[in-house]
XYZ file of C-alpha atoms in Angstrom:
363
model
C -5.375 -24.382 -41.067
C -5.242 -28.279 -42.967
C -8.255 -30.091 -43.112
C -6.923 -32.609 -40.673
C -6.109 -29.890 -37.904
C -9.829 -28.583 -38.238
C -11.149 -32.043 -37.661
C -9.018 -32.479 -34.563
C -9.785 -28.826 -33.110
C -13.429 -29.912 -33.921
C -13.346 -32.789 -32.066
C -12.252 -30.979 -29.000
C -14.625 -27.854 -28.860
C -17.814 -30.059 -30.395
C -19.129 -31.366 -27.002
C -19.284 -27.814 -25.816
C -20.835 -26.465 -28.838
C -23.118 -28.914 -29.754
C -26.777 -28.799 -29.756
C -29.831 -31.115 -29.666
C -32.090 -31.264 -32.608
C -36.047 -30.547 -32.004
C -38.867 -32.119 -33.780
C -39.668 -28.611 -35.230
C -36.070 -28.290 -36.449
C -32.842 -29.284 -37.119
C -29.967 -28.010 -35.287
C -26.697 -26.092 -36.601
C -24.045 -28.826 -36.674
C -20.738 -27.960 -34.322
C -18.628 -28.123 -37.667
C -20.847 -25.257 -39.025
C -20.314 -23.525 -36.061
C -16.980 -23.538 -35.583
C -16.547 -22.914 -39.584
C -18.356 -19.891 -38.879
C -16.909 -18.386 -36.007
C -13.049 -19.067 -37.364
C -14.305 -17.591 -40.784
C -15.500 -14.384 -38.974
C -11.915 -14.275 -36.987
C -9.941 -14.896 -40.222
C -11.878 -12.615 -42.377
C -12.797 -9.711 -40.154
C -16.037 -9.265 -41.912
C -19.247 -8.020 -39.892
C -21.507 -10.548 -38.290
C -24.152 -9.461 -40.529
C -22.104 -10.548 -43.396
C -21.553 -13.938 -41.949
C -25.279 -13.878 -41.365
C -25.749 -13.810 -45.378
C -23.187 -16.182 -46.185
C -24.288 -18.840 -44.187
C -28.088 -18.083 -44.003
C -28.220 -18.233 -40.483
C -30.330 -15.092 -38.539
C -28.064 -12.178 -37.055
C -28.717 -13.012 -33.864
C -27.682 -16.632 -33.984
C -24.325 -15.874 -35.559
C -23.737 -13.669 -32.451
C -24.960 -16.613 -30.141
C -22.792 -19.112 -31.878
C -19.209 -16.783 -32.195
C -19.941 -16.430 -28.647
C -20.430 -19.765 -27.391
C -17.807 -20.954 -29.691
C -14.924 -18.147 -28.498
C -15.725 -19.166 -25.193
C -15.434 -22.994 -25.869
C -11.957 -22.184 -27.663
C -10.835 -20.543 -24.704
C -12.258 -23.350 -22.370
C -10.530 -26.386 -24.467
C -7.362 -24.799 -25.416
C -5.932 -22.649 -22.683
C -5.101 -25.283 -20.263
C -3.235 -27.482 -23.069
C -1.542 -24.853 -25.429
C -1.446 -21.487 -23.116
C 0.097 -23.049 -19.597
C 2.574 -21.043 -17.910
C 5.181 -22.302 -16.867
C 5.357 -23.496 -12.971
C 8.794 -25.149 -12.442
C 12.644 -23.725 -12.452
C 13.418 -26.486 -15.312
C 10.384 -25.332 -17.426
C 11.817 -21.448 -17.245
C 15.459 -22.366 -17.699
C 14.476 -24.331 -21.262
C 12.743 -21.179 -22.583
C 15.800 -19.152 -21.311
C 18.111 -21.355 -23.293
C 15.851 -20.582 -26.686
C 16.175 -16.818 -25.869
C 19.907 -17.306 -25.399
C 20.544 -19.840 -28.481
C 18.617 -17.306 -31.045
C 18.956 -13.626 -29.738
C 22.252 -14.109 -27.353
C 20.331 -12.851 -24.356
C 20.869 -14.565 -21.048
C 18.209 -15.471 -18.764
C 15.299 -14.177 -20.912
C 12.393 -16.150 -19.873
C 9.763 -14.371 -21.942
C 9.518 -11.028 -23.749
C 6.308 -8.772 -22.972
C 4.192 -5.559 -24.236
C 0.848 -4.198 -24.093
C -1.540 -3.038 -27.073
C -4.676 -1.164 -26.765
C -7.286 -2.958 -28.778
C -9.686 -1.303 -30.788
C -13.088 -1.619 -30.239
C -16.209 0.326 -31.187
C -17.485 2.659 -28.331
C -20.152 0.356 -25.918
C -23.323 2.013 -24.575
C -22.840 3.880 -20.881
C -19.279 3.388 -20.852
C -18.058 7.491 -20.565
C -14.797 7.980 -20.678
C -13.530 4.738 -19.355
C -12.258 3.046 -22.534
C -11.261 6.250 -24.342
C -7.345 6.161 -24.789
C -4.920 9.003 -25.095
C -4.567 8.105 -28.922
C -8.483 9.344 -29.220
C -9.879 5.710 -29.821
C -11.828 3.164 -27.359
C -10.150 0.226 -26.469
C -9.452 -2.571 -24.065
C -5.831 -3.376 -22.546
C -3.939 -6.408 -24.119
C -0.959 -7.161 -22.077
C 1.015 -10.350 -23.042
C 4.278 -12.253 -22.399
C 5.672 -14.787 -25.093
C 8.461 -17.467 -25.475
C 10.968 -17.657 -27.669
C 8.846 -19.899 -30.217
C 6.891 -16.974 -30.696
C 3.823 -18.492 -28.595
C 2.047 -16.455 -25.772
C 2.817 -17.694 -22.123
C 0.534 -15.337 -20.178
C -2.085 -12.919 -21.287
C -4.115 -10.435 -19.230
C -7.090 -8.842 -20.870
C -10.071 -6.709 -20.275
C -8.171 -3.188 -18.303
C -9.833 0.140 -19.395
C -8.426 1.964 -22.369
C -7.983 5.028 -20.150
C -5.539 3.339 -17.886
C -2.001 4.097 -17.754
C 0.544 1.594 -18.584
C 2.271 1.580 -15.167
C -1.577 0.807 -13.650
C -2.268 -1.732 -16.142
C 0.631 -3.730 -15.191
C 0.530 -3.247 -11.256
C -3.386 -4.287 -11.269
C -2.677 -7.409 -13.797
C -2.691 -10.877 -12.519
C 0.633 -11.025 -14.419
C 1.905 -8.709 -12.191
C 0.937 -9.732 -8.717
C 2.089 -13.188 -9.633
C 5.491 -11.874 -10.005
C 5.392 -9.838 -7.340
C 4.099 -13.024 -4.978
C 6.883 -15.122 -6.519
C 4.171 -17.740 -7.779
C 5.911 -18.386 -11.359
C 8.488 -20.842 -9.881
C 11.432 -18.711 -11.605
C 14.713 -19.714 -10.989
C 17.026 -17.840 -8.445
C 19.897 -15.727 -9.910
C 22.882 -17.496 -11.305
C 26.100 -16.846 -12.558
C 26.874 -16.531 -16.148
C 30.452 -16.417 -17.823
C 31.434 -12.826 -18.645
C 29.602 -11.211 -15.790
C 30.602 -10.731 -12.150
C 27.721 -10.455 -10.617
C 24.906 -13.035 -10.616
C 21.975 -12.377 -13.244
C 18.450 -12.968 -12.194
C 16.001 -14.806 -14.761
C 14.149 -11.697 -16.624
C 11.467 -10.868 -18.944
C 11.986 -7.962 -21.765
C 9.312 -5.214 -22.274
C 9.063 -2.096 -24.327
C 9.247 1.422 -23.164
C 5.424 1.568 -22.200
C 6.233 -0.986 -19.118
C 7.995 -0.364 -15.793
C 11.257 -1.260 -15.128
C 11.461 -4.121 -12.472
C 14.144 -6.407 -11.078
C 12.620 -9.054 -13.012
C 11.573 -6.981 -15.892
C 14.103 -5.156 -18.363
C 13.046 -2.424 -20.612
C 15.489 0.113 -22.924
C 17.393 3.458 -21.234
C 15.117 6.357 -22.313
C 16.286 8.945 -23.995
C 18.144 9.959 -27.334
C 21.397 10.977 -25.880
C 22.637 8.037 -24.738
C 26.073 6.685 -23.939
C 27.094 4.024 -26.320
C 27.383 1.603 -23.643
C 23.675 2.345 -22.881
C 22.776 2.264 -26.717
C 24.339 -1.577 -26.433
C 22.168 -2.513 -24.052
C 18.983 -1.352 -25.776
C 19.681 -2.911 -28.850
C 20.662 -6.454 -27.381
C 17.206 -6.098 -25.333
C 15.488 -5.173 -28.561
C 16.710 -8.235 -30.315
C 15.089 -10.428 -27.896
C 12.194 -8.184 -27.322
C 11.225 -8.440 -31.202
C 9.876 -11.746 -30.167
C 6.466 -10.218 -28.859
C 6.517 -7.662 -31.913
C 6.345 -10.416 -34.238
C 3.645 -12.438 -32.205
C 1.184 -9.610 -32.104
C 2.398 -8.982 -36.149
C 1.367 -12.717 -36.744
C -1.779 -12.229 -34.593
C -3.231 -9.269 -36.697
C -2.165 -10.850 -40.143
C -3.917 -14.460 -39.272
C -6.867 -13.279 -37.657
C -8.333 -10.266 -39.085
C -10.914 -9.185 -36.629
C -7.966 -7.066 -35.506
C -8.232 -5.052 -38.342
C -10.758 -2.618 -37.650
C -12.426 -1.903 -34.353
C -14.135 -4.619 -33.089
C -18.050 -4.377 -32.215
C -19.546 -6.253 -29.223
C -19.813 -6.048 -25.819
C -16.636 -5.726 -23.717
C -17.274 -8.958 -22.472
C -17.615 -10.317 -25.871
C -14.648 -8.861 -27.262
C -12.597 -10.221 -24.510
C -13.594 -13.799 -25.240
C -12.870 -12.962 -29.272
C -9.292 -11.626 -27.835
C -8.658 -14.771 -25.784
C -9.958 -17.510 -28.583
C -7.630 -15.705 -31.390
C -4.115 -16.022 -28.247
C -5.318 -19.524 -28.052
C -5.790 -20.143 -31.585
C -2.236 -18.499 -31.832
C -0.565 -20.920 -29.808
C -2.490 -24.406 -31.058
C -1.690 -23.413 -34.379
C 1.927 -22.616 -33.747
C 2.571 -25.938 -31.854
C 0.429 -28.060 -34.195
C 0.286 -26.835 -37.741
C 3.183 -23.863 -38.211
C 3.746 -24.814 -42.013
C 0.728 -23.874 -42.545
C -0.468 -20.917 -39.992
C 3.478 -19.071 -40.224
C 5.546 -20.641 -42.648
C 9.321 -19.819 -43.310
C 10.157 -16.152 -43.959
C 6.679 -15.093 -42.640
C 8.373 -13.825 -39.483
C 10.896 -11.114 -38.945
C 14.551 -12.421 -38.996
C 17.963 -11.411 -39.438
C 21.124 -11.845 -41.100
C 24.218 -12.780 -39.977
C 25.300 -9.064 -39.827
C 22.307 -8.415 -37.767
C 20.259 -6.730 -40.227
C 16.723 -7.121 -39.990
C 14.824 -8.842 -43.006
C 11.115 -7.983 -42.812
C 8.997 -11.188 -42.935
C 5.960 -11.687 -45.501
C 3.568 -10.813 -42.589
C 3.918 -7.161 -43.416
C 2.741 -7.708 -46.863
C -0.506 -8.075 -45.074
C -0.540 -5.865 -42.172
C 1.212 -2.891 -43.813
C 2.231 -0.961 -40.483
C 4.435 -2.049 -37.648
C 1.534 -2.398 -35.038
C -0.958 -3.907 -37.400
C -4.455 -3.479 -35.395
C -2.943 -2.924 -32.081
C -1.923 0.460 -30.530
C 1.186 0.507 -28.843
C 1.215 1.789 -24.933
C 2.719 5.231 -24.100
C 6.411 5.484 -23.377
C 6.563 6.063 -19.437
C 8.865 8.013 -17.546
C 8.633 6.892 -13.846
C 11.348 6.317 -11.319
C 12.790 2.746 -11.386
C 14.097 1.371 -7.887
C 18.124 0.998 -7.133
C 17.727 -2.830 -7.393
C 16.460 -2.685 -10.927
C 19.309 -0.277 -11.997
C 21.408 -2.413 -10.658
C 20.198 -5.203 -12.695
C 20.407 -3.129 -15.893
C 24.065 -2.514 -15.239
C 25.064 -6.040 -14.688
C 23.419 -7.043 -17.802
C 24.964 -4.293 -19.612
C 28.424 -4.982 -18.274
C 27.859 -8.497 -19.755
C 26.912 -7.085 -23.453
C 30.198 -5.245 -23.207
C 32.211 -8.409 -22.072
C 34.557 -9.473 -24.868
C 33.220 -13.233 -24.874
C 29.863 -11.980 -24.617
C 29.429 -9.319 -27.420
C 28.121 -9.771 -30.758
C 30.401 -8.950 -33.358
C 28.531 -6.472 -34.933
C 27.166 -4.710 -32.182
C 29.176 -1.660 -32.408
C 29.281 -1.314 -35.919
C 24.998 -1.294 -35.739
C 24.650 1.249 -32.504
C 27.570 3.916 -34.483
C 25.691 3.266 -37.823
C 22.597 4.810 -36.370
C 24.079 8.012 -35.424
C 25.568 9.770 -32.259
C 21.958 10.762 -31.097
C 19.701 8.133 -32.074
C 18.591 5.521 -30.189
C 18.447 1.574 -32.026
């Protein structure tokens, strides 16, 4: 971040992390506390390394990081991670998704990731996931501007994907209709009304308000078109996770600490991501840093992939789910598929793209 942005961030969190000096010793300044924490999150170095660099005791470093991450979440989440609550705000996000990714009535893209941690004491198998590592689950949704709009972190790594979503505060808000999402509306190119939906990966369940790809490889061309159009919009959340792993290298290795501490680290990084995307994006994720596509729909890899060498970075994907879905949810999928197939709403290259992938490939 730029020096001016650091000063602004310091002015926000300083009241919560400043300590009084005593006659015996001078307190560590708020600026040094924030610098230490940002260096720890951005470099991925151990707390012992920060202790040597700043000449501060190891236990003091641990306490500073914990308190500063808590302060970052407290000060930034209300302003920079606020979930829309009015139909007008959701429609604005939907317009952004449509203008960039040609997906109507899409209000956000979501996915879940396993954040790898060191095994905590006396945890048993609660945090042991199906990939053989210890983790907590980060369930996150983002808008078309690559900012998080809702997160839920802390579920056991052993939890199945459907259970994580069902027990999350995000799912309960959807089911209770407390988000203020607009009612279904007619869209040109579709006979039926289309509801406002989120787009997610295969690891999350299909709901009337949540679209996921059709599973399997031997799909009809029509279903492949649906999957392709959905994957273009869903690329938003994968880029968000990619930026997060590239800029905050704390995620490049298992995070060592109590589960409550790891949760605060994750939440602080999420807030910092939104804060810098909205206030200092030219420095945080400049042009060419994020994956894009050319006029023919060919994906152009962003510079973030030079930092994070694999697609997932520090995160582990959810396991694909094959549970049954409701008739209503399937009907919504069919309505969107008919929209993508209509002559006035299809993108010019979609048929060439899915046919170039081969007859038994799911794009």
